[in-house]
Each structure stands twice: as C-alpha cells, then as structure tokens.
Coordinates of C-alpha atoms in Angstrom, one line a residue:
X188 CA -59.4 24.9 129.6
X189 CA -60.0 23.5 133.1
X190 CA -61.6 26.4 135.6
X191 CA -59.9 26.1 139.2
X192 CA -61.8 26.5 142.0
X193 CA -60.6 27.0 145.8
X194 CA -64.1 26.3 148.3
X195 CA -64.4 26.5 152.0
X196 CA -66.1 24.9 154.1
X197 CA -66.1 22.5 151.3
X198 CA -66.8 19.5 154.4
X199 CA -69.8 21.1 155.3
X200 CA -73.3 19.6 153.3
X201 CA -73.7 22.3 150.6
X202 CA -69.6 22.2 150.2
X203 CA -69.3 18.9 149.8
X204 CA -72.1 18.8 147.0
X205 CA -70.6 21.8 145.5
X206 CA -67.6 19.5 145.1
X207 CA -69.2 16.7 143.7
X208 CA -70.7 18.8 140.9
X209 CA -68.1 20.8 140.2
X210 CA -65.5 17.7 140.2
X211 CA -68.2 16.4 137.6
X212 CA -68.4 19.0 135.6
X213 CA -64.2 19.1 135.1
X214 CA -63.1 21.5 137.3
X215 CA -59.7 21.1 139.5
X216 CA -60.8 21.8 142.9
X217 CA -58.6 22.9 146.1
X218 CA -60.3 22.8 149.3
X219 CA -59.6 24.4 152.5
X220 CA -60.1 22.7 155.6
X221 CA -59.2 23.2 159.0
X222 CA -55.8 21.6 160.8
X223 CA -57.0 18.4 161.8
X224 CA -60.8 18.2 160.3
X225 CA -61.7 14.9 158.6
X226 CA -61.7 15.4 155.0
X227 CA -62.9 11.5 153.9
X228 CA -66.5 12.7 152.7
X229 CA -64.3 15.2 149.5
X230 CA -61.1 13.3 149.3
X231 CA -62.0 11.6 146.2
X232 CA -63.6 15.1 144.3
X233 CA -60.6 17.5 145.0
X234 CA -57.0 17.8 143.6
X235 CA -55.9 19.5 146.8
X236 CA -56.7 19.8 150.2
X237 CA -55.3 22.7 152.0
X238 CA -55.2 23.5 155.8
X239 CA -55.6 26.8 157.4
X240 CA -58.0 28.8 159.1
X241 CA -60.4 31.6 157.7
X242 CA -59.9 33.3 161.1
X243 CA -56.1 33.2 160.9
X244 CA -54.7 35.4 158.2
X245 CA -51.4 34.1 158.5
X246 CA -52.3 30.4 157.4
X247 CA -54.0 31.6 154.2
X248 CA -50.7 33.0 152.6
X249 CA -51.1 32.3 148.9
X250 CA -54.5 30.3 149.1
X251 CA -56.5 32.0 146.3
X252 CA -53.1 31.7 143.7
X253 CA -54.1 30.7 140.2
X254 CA -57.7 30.3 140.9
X255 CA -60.5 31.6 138.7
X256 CA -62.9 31.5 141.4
X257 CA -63.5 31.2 145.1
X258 CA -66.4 29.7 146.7
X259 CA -66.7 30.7 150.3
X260 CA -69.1 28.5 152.0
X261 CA -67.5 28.7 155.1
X262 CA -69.5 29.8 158.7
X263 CA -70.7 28.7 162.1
X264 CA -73.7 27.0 161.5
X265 CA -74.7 25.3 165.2
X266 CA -77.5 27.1 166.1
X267 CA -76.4 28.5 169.3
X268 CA -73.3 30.8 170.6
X269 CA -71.8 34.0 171.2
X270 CA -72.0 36.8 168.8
X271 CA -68.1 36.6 168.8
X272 CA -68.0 32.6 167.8
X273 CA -70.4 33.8 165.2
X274 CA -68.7 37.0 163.7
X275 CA -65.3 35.4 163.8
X276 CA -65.7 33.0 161.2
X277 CA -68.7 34.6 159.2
X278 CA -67.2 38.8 159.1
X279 CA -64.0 38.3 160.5
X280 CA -63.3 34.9 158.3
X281 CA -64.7 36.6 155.4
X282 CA -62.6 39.9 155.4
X283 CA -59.7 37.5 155.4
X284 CA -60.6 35.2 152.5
X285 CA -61.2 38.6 150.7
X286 CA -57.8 39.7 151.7
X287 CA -55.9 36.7 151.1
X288 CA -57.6 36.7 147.2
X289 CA -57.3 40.0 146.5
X290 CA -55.1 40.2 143.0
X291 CA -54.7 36.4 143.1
X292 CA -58.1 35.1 142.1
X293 CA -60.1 36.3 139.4
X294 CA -63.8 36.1 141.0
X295 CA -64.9 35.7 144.8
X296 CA -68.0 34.5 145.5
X297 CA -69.8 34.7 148.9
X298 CA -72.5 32.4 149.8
X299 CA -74.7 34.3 152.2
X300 CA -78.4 33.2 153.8
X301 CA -81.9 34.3 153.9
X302 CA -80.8 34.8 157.4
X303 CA -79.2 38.1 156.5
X304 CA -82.7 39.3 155.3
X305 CA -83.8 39.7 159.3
X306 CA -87.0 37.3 160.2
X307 CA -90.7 37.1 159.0
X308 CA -93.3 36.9 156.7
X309 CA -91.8 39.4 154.7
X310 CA -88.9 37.0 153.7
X311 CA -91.7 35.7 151.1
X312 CA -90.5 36.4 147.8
X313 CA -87.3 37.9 148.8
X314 CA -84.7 38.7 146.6
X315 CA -81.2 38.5 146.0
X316 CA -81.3 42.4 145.9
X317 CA -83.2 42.6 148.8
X318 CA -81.5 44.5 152.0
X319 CA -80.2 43.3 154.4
X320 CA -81.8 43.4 157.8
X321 CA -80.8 42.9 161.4
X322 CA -82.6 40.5 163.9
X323 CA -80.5 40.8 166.6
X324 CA -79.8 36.5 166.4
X325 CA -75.7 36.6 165.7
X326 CA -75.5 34.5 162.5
X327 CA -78.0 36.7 160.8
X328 CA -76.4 39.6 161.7
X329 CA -72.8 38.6 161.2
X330 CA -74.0 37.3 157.6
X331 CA -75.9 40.7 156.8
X332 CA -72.7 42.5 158.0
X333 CA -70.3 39.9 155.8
X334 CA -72.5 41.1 152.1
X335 CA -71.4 44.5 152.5
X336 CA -67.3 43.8 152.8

C-alpha cells in the first residue's frame, strides 16, 4: 500500500530532498507551498501541490486529509529578523499545522534544530532527548517553544 505524505516547506533544501527520497521510495506526496512561490525545483517528485499558508488557519482547511504522515519542515530560516517574523511561522505556523491535522492524519512529525538546544560547547553530543534551552536569538527560541506544542 502506497504511504501519503503532506511536507512543508517542501521548496526549501532539506524539503526538496525529502521529496526526492520519498518520491523514490513510492510514496504519493502533497506539498504545501505558499500562494505564488515557485514550485519548479519539486514539480516532478509530488502528486499535488497545494497553496496556503502555515500562518493562516483558514487556507489549510482539509490539508492533512488522508495522509499517513506529515512532515513539517516549514520555518524562517534568513538569519536575521524580528522575534515576531520568527514565531509566526515557526510556533504560530506550527500550532496551526497541528490543528489543521488533528483527527485527519495519522502521524505529525516536527522537524526542529540543534538551535532549540540554546548555544555552546555543551551542544557536543546532544540528544534528541536533550531540553530545550533559550538563547535569547528568536529562531532558537521560537523552535524550543514549537517542541513542546
């Protein structure tokens, strides 16, 4: 049986490679992109493209439906801005995608950062299970906050 897979942020570089391998490996892949974002580098490894918003509940309406698992790759990844351009996508976008799934899709799966381990030496050996830490810089922080919706 085919798995079906919905990814955001599916343009971005780790997206579009999760696309490529998934694609190979047989899935049926929907993507979400935003209205208007060019879509040529995963046109040929999805079934569906889908536009909408992470940060606008109302344009997600039915987008986890009949999948068996969402990857969320989706964020602000420029390396500067305000903590509001960062939280918006990352919390904000993330509480929505978990919303909009809720009951429809069978897993959800959050791709994080090291980032939301804080800064330093310590990040050596880290762990998946490691807590999260604050370092004050918005992306870490909005991502440390985003693990524990």
């Amino acid at each position: 049986m085919t798995q079906k897979a919905l990814i955001t942020g599916a343009t971005g570089f780790i997206g579009s490679r999760l696309c490529l391998e998934l694609k190979k490996e047989g899935w049926t892949l929907r993507a979400l992109a935003l209205p208007g974002e060019n879509c040529d580098r995963i046109a040929g490894d999805v079934s569906e493209i889908v536009r909408g918003d992470i940060t606008r509940p109302g344009t997600l309406t039915g987008i986890g439906d009949g999948m068996d698992v969402v990857f969320h790759l989706a964020a602000r990844v420029l390396d500067y801005g305000s903590k509001k351009q960062f939280y918006a996508p990352i919390y904000d976008g993330t509480k929505n995608m978990l919303e909009a799934c809720a009951g429809r899709a069978k897993r959800f799966l959050f791709v994080s950062s090291i980032a939301a381990c804080g800064l330093g030496r310590h990040l050596k050996g880290v762990k998946e299970s490691d807590p999260t830490q604050k370092s004050g810089i918005p992306y870490n922080d909005a991502k440390a906050d985003a693990e524990v919706l």
